[in-house]
Amino acid sequence: MPVFPERQDSGSAFPIPTHIAIIMDGNGRWALSRGLPRLAGHRAGTENLRRIIEACIEFGIRYLTIYAFSTENWGRPKEEVEGLMEIFEDVIDHELQELQDQGVQLRHIGRLDRLDPVFRNKVLHALQYTSDNSRLVLNVAFNYGGRDEIVNAIQRIIQDKIDPQEITAELVNRYLFTAGVPDPDLIIRTSGELRGSNFLIWQGAYSEWYFPPVYWPDFDKEQLRLALEEYGHRERRYGRVDQPREEQVDGHAH
Ligand code: FPP
């Protein structure tokens, strides 16, 4: 796990989440509402991602996980899938140094096998190149699905011949793609859709969710600030009921 530098004072009056995760939804509709092709929406979404990374650093967020491409997204029209792959490759080719200069450590969750070997090698190089950075961990969910991740973990637990008695939630955590990354405190899905869509289904068990009614390219720093403010007002109880001391009879919480 990276050793983070001291948090910059973000000036926030609220507790800042350590880890936020974002489903960057609505690129297609953003484009269509402007009479543009869907890929123009993905390009605008990429521009916005750059701004949000900067904002996360300013707010003192340590981990940002983004849903870039799901295991189900291969079912989109060929032209859109190819266009998205071009965008991802373009970002690695042209923005890696900028990310490095910003102190961003890139991580990947999902499957890299069965990808084009040239592309896969570029991804592996980018992960290695930024691995010593510690200002912000940018965890990119690419070819990722939450159920696929759990299936993968079960397969490896069985391959490792782990004694069933030793299988605990902590052990499962170590077999997930996110091993070593704390669970997301806050998950944001833009565009007004109210679904989880197979994103961080294990890790998000106690995450707070936030659904801003704007498309991803319009989710700007001020929108992020509103999300953080809302998060700061939430009471996280993890299934417990906080009772006044004298009412606690058996000392147990459920
Ligand atoms: C969802 O919008 C968005 C995606 C499936 C792709 C997200 C990718 C980017 C923002 C590109 C930048 C990412 C990286 C890592 C460089 P949608 O197409 O489902 O929108 P719709 O629901 O309006 O159709």
PDB file of C-alpha atoms and ligand atoms in Angstrom:
ATOM      1  CA  MET A   1       0.000   0.000   0.000  1.00  0.00           C
ATOM      2  CA  PRO A   2       1.392   3.447  -0.796  1.00  0.00           C
ATOM      3  CA  VAL A   3       2.605   5.741   1.949  1.00  0.00           C
ATOM      4  CA  PHE A   4       0.672   8.930   1.363  1.00  0.00           C
ATOM      5  CA  PRO A   5       2.094  12.401   1.894  1.00  0.00           C
ATOM      6  CA  GLU A   6       0.338  14.609   4.416  1.00  0.00           C
ATOM      7  CA  ARG A   7      -3.100  15.596   3.207  1.00  0.00           C
ATOM      8  CA  GLN A   8      -3.270  19.075   1.764  1.00  0.00           C
ATOM      9  CA  ASP A   9      -5.769  21.176   3.646  1.00  0.00           C
ATOM     10  CA  SER A  10      -8.765  20.956   1.364  1.00  0.00           C
ATOM     11  CA  GLY A  11     -10.552  23.582   3.443  1.00  0.00           C
ATOM     12  CA  SER A  12     -13.506  21.252   3.818  1.00  0.00           C
ATOM     13  CA  ALA A  13     -15.752  21.556   6.836  1.00  0.00           C
ATOM     14  CA  PHE A  14     -16.799  17.908   6.311  1.00  0.00           C
ATOM     15  CA  PRO A  15     -15.034  14.572   6.606  1.00  0.00           C
ATOM     16  CA  ILE A  16     -13.491  13.763   3.237  1.00  0.00           C
ATOM     17  CA  PRO A  17     -13.907  10.174   2.044  1.00  0.00           C
ATOM     18  CA  THR A  18     -10.687   8.221   1.615  1.00  0.00           C
ATOM     19  CA  HIS A  19     -11.965   6.360  -1.429  1.00  0.00           C
ATOM     20  CA  ILE A  20     -14.577   7.400  -3.953  1.00  0.00           C
ATOM     21  CA  ALA A  21     -15.709   5.291  -6.889  1.00  0.00           C
ATOM     22  CA  ILE A  22     -17.543   6.635  -9.927  1.00  0.00           C
ATOM     23  CA  ILE A  23     -19.778   5.095 -12.579  1.00  0.00           C
ATOM     24  CA  MET A  24     -19.192   7.665 -15.324  1.00  0.00           C
ATOM     25  CA  ASP A  25     -22.609   7.302 -16.947  1.00  0.00           C
ATOM     26  CA  GLY A  26     -24.359   9.444 -19.551  1.00  0.00           C
ATOM     27  CA  ASN A  27     -21.672  10.138 -22.165  1.00  0.00           C
ATOM     28  CA  GLY A  28     -23.917   8.812 -24.930  1.00  0.00           C
ATOM     29  CA  ARG A  29     -26.930  10.861 -23.902  1.00  0.00           C
ATOM     30  CA  TRP A  30     -24.782  13.971 -23.411  1.00  0.00           C
ATOM     31  CA  ALA A  31     -23.661  13.638 -27.045  1.00  0.00           C
ATOM     32  CA  LEU A  32     -27.065  12.770 -28.475  1.00  0.00           C
ATOM     33  CA  SER A  33     -28.650  15.770 -26.718  1.00  0.00           C
ATOM     34  CA  ARG A  34     -26.194  17.933 -28.696  1.00  0.00           C
ATOM     35  CA  GLY A  35     -26.728  16.133 -31.992  1.00  0.00           C
ATOM     36  CA  LEU A  36     -23.217  14.617 -31.758  1.00  0.00           C
ATOM     37  CA  PRO A  37     -22.072  11.003 -32.226  1.00  0.00           C
ATOM     38  CA  ARG A  38     -21.773   8.914 -29.054  1.00  0.00           C
ATOM     39  CA  LEU A  39     -17.981   8.852 -29.299  1.00  0.00           C
ATOM     40  CA  ALA A  40     -17.905  12.648 -28.942  1.00  0.00           C
ATOM     41  CA  GLY A  41     -19.566  12.039 -25.572  1.00  0.00           C
ATOM     42  CA  HIS A  42     -16.831   9.593 -24.569  1.00  0.00           C
ATOM     43  CA  ARG A  43     -14.204  12.146 -25.582  1.00  0.00           C
ATOM     44  CA  ALA A  44     -15.928  14.836 -23.501  1.00  0.00           C
ATOM     45  CA  GLY A  45     -16.104  12.290 -20.669  1.00  0.00           C
ATOM     46  CA  THR A  46     -12.362  11.766 -20.927  1.00  0.00           C
ATOM     47  CA  GLU A  47     -11.730  15.536 -20.713  1.00  0.00           C
ATOM     48  CA  ASN A  48     -13.908  15.608 -17.640  1.00  0.00           C
ATOM     49  CA  LEU A  49     -12.048  12.736 -16.035  1.00  0.00           C
ATOM     50  CA  ARG A  50      -8.881  14.817 -16.236  1.00  0.00           C
ATOM     51  CA  ARG A  51     -10.602  17.665 -14.358  1.00  0.00           C
ATOM     52  CA  ILE A  52     -12.064  15.352 -11.726  1.00  0.00           C
ATOM     53  CA  ILE A  53      -8.675  13.732 -11.066  1.00  0.00           C
ATOM     54  CA  GLU A  54      -7.283  17.191 -10.349  1.00  0.00           C
ATOM     55  CA  ALA A  55     -10.248  18.031  -8.129  1.00  0.00           C
ATOM     56  CA  CYS A  56      -9.826  14.779  -6.177  1.00  0.00           C
ATOM     57  CA  ILE A  57      -6.190  15.655  -5.518  1.00  0.00           C
ATOM     58  CA  GLU A  58      -7.229  19.119  -4.350  1.00  0.00           C
ATOM     59  CA  PHE A  59      -9.896  17.699  -2.033  1.00  0.00           C
ATOM     60  CA  GLY A  60      -7.398  15.246  -0.502  1.00  0.00           C
ATOM     61  CA  ILE A  61      -9.087  12.070  -1.736  1.00  0.00           C
ATOM     62  CA  ARG A  62      -6.648   9.125  -1.670  1.00  0.00           C
ATOM     63  CA  TYR A  63      -8.297   6.565  -3.937  1.00  0.00           C
ATOM     64  CA  LEU A  64     -10.469   7.156  -6.995  1.00  0.00           C
ATOM     65  CA  THR A  65     -11.925   4.116  -8.744  1.00  0.00           C
ATOM     66  CA  ILE A  66     -13.549   4.668 -12.151  1.00  0.00           C
ATOM     67  CA  TYR A  67     -15.714   2.299 -14.170  1.00  0.00           C
ATOM     68  CA  ALA A  68     -14.142   2.707 -17.605  1.00  0.00           C
ATOM     69  CA  PHE A  69     -15.299  -0.449 -19.373  1.00  0.00           C
ATOM     70  CA  SER A  70     -17.362  -3.345 -18.047  1.00  0.00           C
ATOM     71  CA  THR A  71     -17.312  -7.006 -19.056  1.00  0.00           C
ATOM     72  CA  GLU A  72     -20.771  -6.301 -20.538  1.00  0.00           C
ATOM     73  CA  ASN A  73     -19.632  -3.307 -22.626  1.00  0.00           C
ATOM     74  CA  TRP A  74     -18.181  -5.650 -25.291  1.00  0.00           C
ATOM     75  CA  GLY A  75     -21.817  -6.033 -26.385  1.00  0.00           C
ATOM     76  CA  ARG A  76     -21.912  -2.429 -27.676  1.00  0.00           C
ATOM     77  CA  PRO A  77     -21.720  -1.704 -31.439  1.00  0.00           C
ATOM     78  CA  LYS A  78     -18.295  -2.573 -32.874  1.00  0.00           C
ATOM     79  CA  GLU A  79     -17.626   1.035 -33.859  1.00  0.00           C
ATOM     80  CA  GLU A  80     -18.210   2.265 -30.307  1.00  0.00           C
ATOM     81  CA  VAL A  81     -16.051  -0.467 -28.725  1.00  0.00           C
ATOM     82  CA  GLU A  82     -13.222   0.298 -31.163  1.00  0.00           C
ATOM     83  CA  GLY A  83     -13.572   4.031 -30.540  1.00  0.00           C
ATOM     84  CA  LEU A  84     -13.397   3.515 -26.774  1.00  0.00           C
ATOM     85  CA  MET A  85     -10.273   1.342 -27.138  1.00  0.00           C
ATOM     86  CA  GLU A  86      -8.675   4.107 -29.228  1.00  0.00           C
ATOM     87  CA  ILE A  87      -9.475   6.622 -26.499  1.00  0.00           C
ATOM     88  CA  PHE A  88      -7.931   4.415 -23.788  1.00  0.00           C
ATOM     89  CA  GLU A  89      -4.798   3.847 -25.864  1.00  0.00           C
ATOM     90  CA  ASP A  90      -4.572   7.531 -26.674  1.00  0.00           C
ATOM     91  CA  VAL A  91      -4.755   8.439 -22.990  1.00  0.00           C
ATOM     92  CA  ILE A  92      -1.889   6.045 -22.171  1.00  0.00           C
ATOM     93  CA  ASP A  93       0.180   7.322 -25.119  1.00  0.00           C
ATOM     94  CA  HIS A  94      -0.327  11.031 -24.442  1.00  0.00           C
ATOM     95  CA  GLU A  95      -1.272  11.528 -20.796  1.00  0.00           C
ATOM     96  CA  LEU A  96       0.896   9.107 -18.885  1.00  0.00           C
ATOM     97  CA  GLN A  97       3.585  11.685 -18.179  1.00  0.00           C
ATOM     98  CA  GLU A  98       1.021  14.219 -16.958  1.00  0.00           C
ATOM     99  CA  LEU A  99      -0.390  11.613 -14.559  1.00  0.00           C
ATOM    100  CA  GLN A 100       3.130  10.784 -13.413  1.00  0.00           C
ATOM    101  CA  ASP A 101       3.867  14.487 -12.812  1.00  0.00           C
ATOM    102  CA  GLN A 102       0.672  14.816 -10.790  1.00  0.00           C
ATOM    103  CA  GLY A 103       1.764  11.938  -8.539  1.00  0.00           C
ATOM    104  CA  VAL A 104      -1.016   9.602  -9.681  1.00  0.00           C
ATOM    105  CA  GLN A 105      -0.489   5.898  -9.190  1.00  0.00           C
ATOM    106  CA  LEU A 106      -2.397   3.902 -11.804  1.00  0.00           C
ATOM    107  CA  ARG A 107      -3.896   0.579 -10.857  1.00  0.00           C
ATOM    108  CA  HIS A 108      -6.117  -1.722 -12.834  1.00  0.00           C
ATOM    109  CA  ILE A 109      -8.998  -3.945 -11.779  1.00  0.00           C
ATOM    110  CA  GLY A 110     -10.535  -6.433 -14.178  1.00  0.00           C
ATOM    111  CA  ARG A 111      -9.085  -8.850 -16.718  1.00  0.00           C
ATOM    112  CA  LEU A 112      -6.224  -8.056 -19.042  1.00  0.00           C
ATOM    113  CA  ASP A 113      -6.007 -11.513 -20.576  1.00  0.00           C
ATOM    114  CA  ARG A 114      -7.539 -11.893 -24.055  1.00  0.00           C
ATOM    115  CA  LEU A 115      -6.795  -8.229 -24.837  1.00  0.00           C
ATOM    116  CA  ASP A 116      -4.680  -7.186 -27.779  1.00  0.00           C
ATOM    117  CA  PRO A 117      -1.075  -7.860 -26.606  1.00  0.00           C
ATOM    118  CA  VAL A 118       0.214  -4.437 -27.736  1.00  0.00           C
ATOM    119  CA  PHE A 119      -2.505  -2.699 -25.746  1.00  0.00           C
ATOM    120  CA  ARG A 120      -1.996  -5.001 -22.760  1.00  0.00           C
ATOM    121  CA  ASN A 121       1.727  -4.249 -22.699  1.00  0.00           C
ATOM    122  CA  LYS A 122       1.041  -0.516 -22.771  1.00  0.00           C
ATOM    123  CA  VAL A 123      -1.270  -0.896 -19.780  1.00  0.00           C
ATOM    124  CA  LEU A 124       1.295  -2.986 -17.879  1.00  0.00           C
ATOM    125  CA  HIS A 125       3.990  -0.410 -18.624  1.00  0.00           C
ATOM    126  CA  ALA A 126       1.754   2.444 -17.359  1.00  0.00           C
ATOM    127  CA  LEU A 127       1.044   0.548 -14.111  1.00  0.00           C
ATOM    128  CA  GLN A 128       4.738  -0.099 -13.565  1.00  0.00           C
ATOM    129  CA  TYR A 129       5.778   3.442 -14.541  1.00  0.00           C
ATOM    130  CA  THR A 130       3.498   5.102 -11.968  1.00  0.00           C
ATOM    131  CA  SER A 131       3.791   2.466  -9.236  1.00  0.00           C
ATOM    132  CA  ASP A 132       5.857   4.622  -6.844  1.00  0.00           C
ATOM    133  CA  ASN A 133       3.410   7.543  -6.872  1.00  0.00           C
ATOM    134  CA  SER A 134       1.339   8.218  -3.809  1.00  0.00           C
ATOM    135  CA  ARG A 135      -0.695  11.392  -4.148  1.00  0.00           C
ATOM    136  CA  LEU A 136      -3.766   9.687  -5.627  1.00  0.00           C
ATOM    137  CA  VAL A 137      -4.356   6.041  -6.497  1.00  0.00           C
ATOM    138  CA  LEU A 138      -6.417   5.941  -9.700  1.00  0.00           C
ATOM    139  CA  ASN A 139      -7.927   2.508  -9.911  1.00  0.00           C
ATOM    140  CA  VAL A 140      -9.219   1.891 -13.429  1.00  0.00           C
ATOM    141  CA  ALA A 141     -11.955  -0.739 -13.762  1.00  0.00           C
ATOM    142  CA  PHE A 142     -11.435  -1.940 -17.297  1.00  0.00           C
ATOM    143  CA  ASN A 143     -12.904  -5.187 -18.618  1.00  0.00           C
ATOM    144  CA  TYR A 144     -14.269  -5.392 -15.088  1.00  0.00           C
ATOM    145  CA  GLY A 145     -17.365  -7.038 -13.649  1.00  0.00           C
ATOM    146  CA  GLY A 146     -18.103  -7.534  -9.962  1.00  0.00           C
ATOM    147  CA  ARG A 147     -19.401 -11.094 -10.401  1.00  0.00           C
ATOM    148  CA  ASP A 148     -16.461 -11.962 -12.648  1.00  0.00           C
ATOM    149  CA  GLU A 149     -14.135 -10.663  -9.924  1.00  0.00           C
ATOM    150  CA  ILE A 150     -15.764 -12.889  -7.284  1.00  0.00           C
ATOM    151  CA  VAL A 151     -15.693 -15.939  -9.621  1.00  0.00           C
ATOM    152  CA  ASN A 152     -12.004 -15.257 -10.251  1.00  0.00           C
ATOM    153  CA  ALA A 153     -11.355 -15.027  -6.495  1.00  0.00           C
ATOM    154  CA  ILE A 154     -13.163 -18.344  -5.828  1.00  0.00           C
ATOM    155  CA  GLN A 155     -11.188 -20.070  -8.579  1.00  0.00           C
ATOM    156  CA  ARG A 156      -7.881 -18.906  -7.107  1.00  0.00           C
ATOM    157  CA  ILE A 157      -8.889 -19.752  -3.527  1.00  0.00           C
ATOM    158  CA  ILE A 158      -9.652 -23.319  -4.675  1.00  0.00           C
ATOM    159  CA  GLN A 159      -6.445 -23.514  -6.730  1.00  0.00           C
ATOM    160  CA  ASP A 160      -4.523 -22.484  -3.601  1.00  0.00           C
ATOM    161  CA  LYS A 161      -6.256 -25.324  -1.673  1.00  0.00           C
ATOM    162  CA  ILE A 162      -7.302 -22.998   1.146  1.00  0.00           C
ATOM    163  CA  ASP A 163      -8.888 -24.822   4.097  1.00  0.00           C
ATOM    164  CA  PRO A 164     -12.634 -23.864   4.177  1.00  0.00           C
ATOM    165  CA  GLN A 165     -12.240 -22.930   7.866  1.00  0.00           C
ATOM    166  CA  GLU A 166      -9.757 -20.266   6.842  1.00  0.00           C
ATOM    167  CA  ILE A 167     -12.072 -18.569   4.351  1.00  0.00           C
ATOM    168  CA  THR A 168     -13.070 -15.270   5.927  1.00  0.00           C
ATOM    169  CA  ALA A 169     -14.153 -11.930   4.471  1.00  0.00           C
ATOM    170  CA  GLU A 170     -10.585 -10.676   4.994  1.00  0.00           C
ATOM    171  CA  LEU A 171      -9.193 -13.613   3.028  1.00  0.00           C
ATOM    172  CA  VAL A 172     -11.671 -13.041   0.178  1.00  0.00           C
ATOM    173  CA  ASN A 173     -10.582  -9.370   0.130  1.00  0.00           C
ATOM    174  CA  ARG A 174      -7.030 -10.490  -0.530  1.00  0.00           C
ATOM    175  CA  TYR A 175      -8.157 -12.479  -3.591  1.00  0.00           C
ATOM    176  CA  LEU A 176     -10.133  -9.648  -5.191  1.00  0.00           C
ATOM    177  CA  PHE A 177      -8.655  -7.384  -7.870  1.00  0.00           C
ATOM    178  CA  THR A 178      -8.819  -4.601  -5.267  1.00  0.00           C
ATOM    179  CA  ALA A 179      -6.529  -6.391  -2.765  1.00  0.00           C
ATOM    180  CA  GLY A 180      -4.849  -3.769  -0.585  1.00  0.00           C
ATOM    181  CA  VAL A 181      -7.315  -1.004  -1.510  1.00  0.00           C
ATOM    182  CA  PRO A 182      -9.778   0.090   1.202  1.00  0.00           C
ATOM    183  CA  ASP A 183     -13.484  -0.281   0.401  1.00  0.00           C
ATOM    184  CA  PRO A 184     -15.073   2.734  -1.306  1.00  0.00           C
ATOM    185  CA  ASP A 185     -16.669   5.136   1.158  1.00  0.00           C
ATOM    186  CA  LEU A 186     -18.770   6.807  -1.513  1.00  0.00           C
ATOM    187  CA  ILE A 187     -19.958   5.533  -4.904  1.00  0.00           C
ATOM    188  CA  ILE A 188     -21.253   8.102  -7.383  1.00  0.00           C
ATOM    189  CA  ARG A 189     -23.283   7.254 -10.473  1.00  0.00           C
ATOM    190  CA  THR A 190     -23.968  10.153 -12.779  1.00  0.00           C
ATOM    191  CA  SER A 191     -26.845  10.586 -15.260  1.00  0.00           C
ATOM    192  CA  GLY A 192     -29.725   9.819 -12.900  1.00  0.00           C
ATOM    193  CA  GLU A 193     -29.672   6.029 -13.389  1.00  0.00           C
ATOM    194  CA  LEU A 194     -30.264   4.270 -10.062  1.00  0.00           C
ATOM    195  CA  ARG A 195     -28.436   0.974 -10.553  1.00  0.00           C
ATOM    196  CA  GLY A 196     -25.192  -0.618  -9.359  1.00  0.00           C
ATOM    197  CA  SER A 197     -24.502  -2.416 -12.669  1.00  0.00           C
ATOM    198  CA  ASN A 198     -22.097  -5.066 -11.346  1.00  0.00           C
ATOM    199  CA  PHE A 199     -19.666  -2.459  -9.954  1.00  0.00           C
ATOM    200  CA  LEU A 200     -17.730  -3.253  -6.756  1.00  0.00           C
ATOM    201  CA  ILE A 201     -20.549  -5.482  -5.526  1.00  0.00           C
ATOM    202  CA  TRP A 202     -18.451  -6.986  -2.712  1.00  0.00           C
ATOM    203  CA  GLN A 203     -16.474  -3.876  -1.784  1.00  0.00           C
ATOM    204  CA  GLY A 204     -19.527  -1.585  -1.898  1.00  0.00           C
ATOM    205  CA  ALA A 205     -21.427  -3.496   0.800  1.00  0.00           C
ATOM    206  CA  TYR A 206     -21.417  -0.463   3.127  1.00  0.00           C
ATOM    207  CA  SER A 207     -20.658   2.344   0.697  1.00  0.00           C
ATOM    208  CA  GLU A 208     -22.784   5.457   0.582  1.00  0.00           C
ATOM    209  CA  TRP A 209     -24.354   5.993  -2.861  1.00  0.00           C
ATOM    210  CA  TYR A 210     -24.940   9.313  -4.579  1.00  0.00           C
ATOM    211  CA  PHE A 211     -26.837   9.830  -7.838  1.00  0.00           C
ATOM    212  CA  PRO A 212     -26.404  13.337  -9.297  1.00  0.00           C
ATOM    213  CA  PRO A 213     -28.869  14.137 -12.103  1.00  0.00           C
ATOM    214  CA  VAL A 214     -26.176  15.237 -14.578  1.00  0.00           C
ATOM    215  CA  TYR A 215     -24.409  13.410 -17.386  1.00  0.00           C
ATOM    216  CA  TRP A 216     -20.778  12.499 -16.731  1.00  0.00           C
ATOM    217  CA  PRO A 217     -19.245  15.231 -18.975  1.00  0.00           C
ATOM    218  CA  ASP A 218     -21.158  17.815 -16.898  1.00  0.00           C
ATOM    219  CA  PHE A 219     -20.116  16.427 -13.513  1.00  0.00           C
ATOM    220  CA  ASP A 220     -17.661  19.184 -12.623  1.00  0.00           C
ATOM    221  CA  LYS A 221     -15.681  20.168  -9.520  1.00  0.00           C
ATOM    222  CA  GLU A 222     -18.678  21.939  -8.009  1.00  0.00           C
ATOM    223  CA  GLN A 223     -20.785  18.794  -8.511  1.00  0.00           C
ATOM    224  CA  LEU A 224     -18.062  16.799  -6.774  1.00  0.00           C
ATOM    225  CA  ARG A 225     -18.025  19.288  -3.911  1.00  0.00           C
ATOM    226  CA  LEU A 226     -21.796  18.854  -3.513  1.00  0.00           C
ATOM    227  CA  ALA A 227     -21.328  15.065  -3.441  1.00  0.00           C
ATOM    228  CA  LEU A 228     -18.686  15.402  -0.721  1.00  0.00           C
ATOM    229  CA  GLU A 229     -20.885  17.761   1.250  1.00  0.00           C
ATOM    230  CA  GLU A 230     -23.788  15.307   1.073  1.00  0.00           C
ATOM    231  CA  TYR A 231     -21.447  12.475   2.093  1.00  0.00           C
ATOM    232  CA  GLY A 232     -20.301  14.573   5.043  1.00  0.00           C
ATOM    233  CA  HIS A 233     -23.873  14.694   6.327  1.00  0.00           C
ATOM    234  CA  ARG A 234     -24.521  10.974   6.045  1.00  0.00           C
ATOM    235  CA  GLU A 235     -24.441   8.895   9.200  1.00  0.00           C
ATOM    236  CA  ARG A 236     -22.589   5.652   8.504  1.00  0.00           C
ATOM    237  CA  ARG A 237     -23.779   2.942  10.876  1.00  0.00           C
ATOM    238  CA  TYR A 238     -22.630  -0.290   9.213  1.00  0.00           C
ATOM    239  CA  GLY A 239     -25.811  -2.049  10.324  1.00  0.00           C
ATOM    240  CA  ARG A 240     -25.484  -0.921  13.938  1.00  0.00           C
ATOM    241  CA  VAL A 241     -27.911   1.055  16.044  1.00  0.00           C
ATOM    242  CA  ASP A 242     -26.139   3.585  18.198  1.00  0.00           C
ATOM    243  CA  GLN A 243     -27.931   3.539  21.513  1.00  0.00           C
ATOM    244  CA  PRO A 244     -27.363   5.744  24.513  1.00  0.00           C
ATOM    245  CA  ARG A 245     -25.016   3.869  26.888  1.00  0.00           C
ATOM    246  CA  GLU A 246     -27.615   2.998  29.565  1.00  0.00           C
ATOM    247  CA  GLU A 247     -29.863   1.273  26.960  1.00  0.00           C
ATOM    248  CA  GLN A 248     -27.180  -1.179  25.880  1.00  0.00           C
ATOM    249  CA  VAL A 249     -28.155  -4.411  27.591  1.00  0.00           C
ATOM    250  CA  ASP A 250     -26.257  -7.208  25.864  1.00  0.00           C
ATOM    251  CA  GLY A 251     -23.484  -5.166  24.307  1.00  0.00           C
ATOM    252  CA  HIS A 252     -24.336  -6.562  20.878  1.00  0.00           C
ATOM    253  CA  ALA A 253     -25.145  -4.666  17.723  1.00  0.00           C
ATOM    254  CA  HIS A 254     -26.781  -6.121  14.578  1.00  0.00           C
TER     255      HIS A 254
HETATM  256  C1  FPP B   1     -21.003   5.305 -19.881  1.00  0.00           C
HETATM  257  O1  FPP B   1     -21.752   6.210 -20.667  1.00  0.00           O
HETATM  258  C2  FPP B   1     -19.587   5.435 -20.163  1.00  0.00           C
HETATM  259  C3  FPP B   1     -18.779   4.431 -20.611  1.00  0.00           C
HETATM  260  C4  FPP B   1     -19.233   3.059 -20.841  1.00  0.00           C
HETATM  261  C5  FPP B   1     -17.361   4.679 -20.912  1.00  0.00           C
HETATM  262  C6  FPP B   1     -16.636   5.520 -19.901  1.00  0.00           C
HETATM  263  C7  FPP B   1     -15.379   5.940 -20.483  1.00  0.00           C
HETATM  264  C8  FPP B   1     -14.859   7.169 -20.446  1.00  0.00           C
HETATM  265  C9  FPP B   1     -15.444   8.322 -19.719  1.00  0.00           C
HETATM  266  C10 FPP B   1     -13.610   7.390 -21.163  1.00  0.00           C
HETATM  267  C11 FPP B   1     -12.502   7.829 -20.264  1.00  0.00           C
HETATM  268  C12 FPP B   1     -11.918   6.738 -19.470  1.00  0.00           C
HETATM  269  C13 FPP B   1     -10.599   6.496 -19.420  1.00  0.00           C
HETATM  270  C14 FPP B   1     -10.066   5.479 -18.474  1.00  0.00           C
HETATM  271  C15 FPP B   1      -9.635   7.201 -20.283  1.00  0.00           C
HETATM  272  P1  FPP B   1     -22.802   5.619 -21.676  1.00  0.00           P
HETATM  273  O2  FPP B   1     -22.151   5.445 -22.997  1.00  0.00           O
HETATM  274  O3  FPP B   1     -23.393   4.362 -21.130  1.00  0.00           O
HETATM  275  O4  FPP B   1     -23.868   6.741 -21.736  1.00  0.00           O
HETATM  276  P2  FPP B   1     -25.424   6.555 -22.020  1.00  0.00           P
HETATM  277  O5  FPP B   1     -25.972   5.754 -20.870  1.00  0.00           O
HETATM  278  O6  FPP B   1     -25.916   7.949 -22.061  1.00  0.00           O
HETATM  279  O7  FPP B   1     -25.547   5.850 -23.341  1.00  0.00           O
END
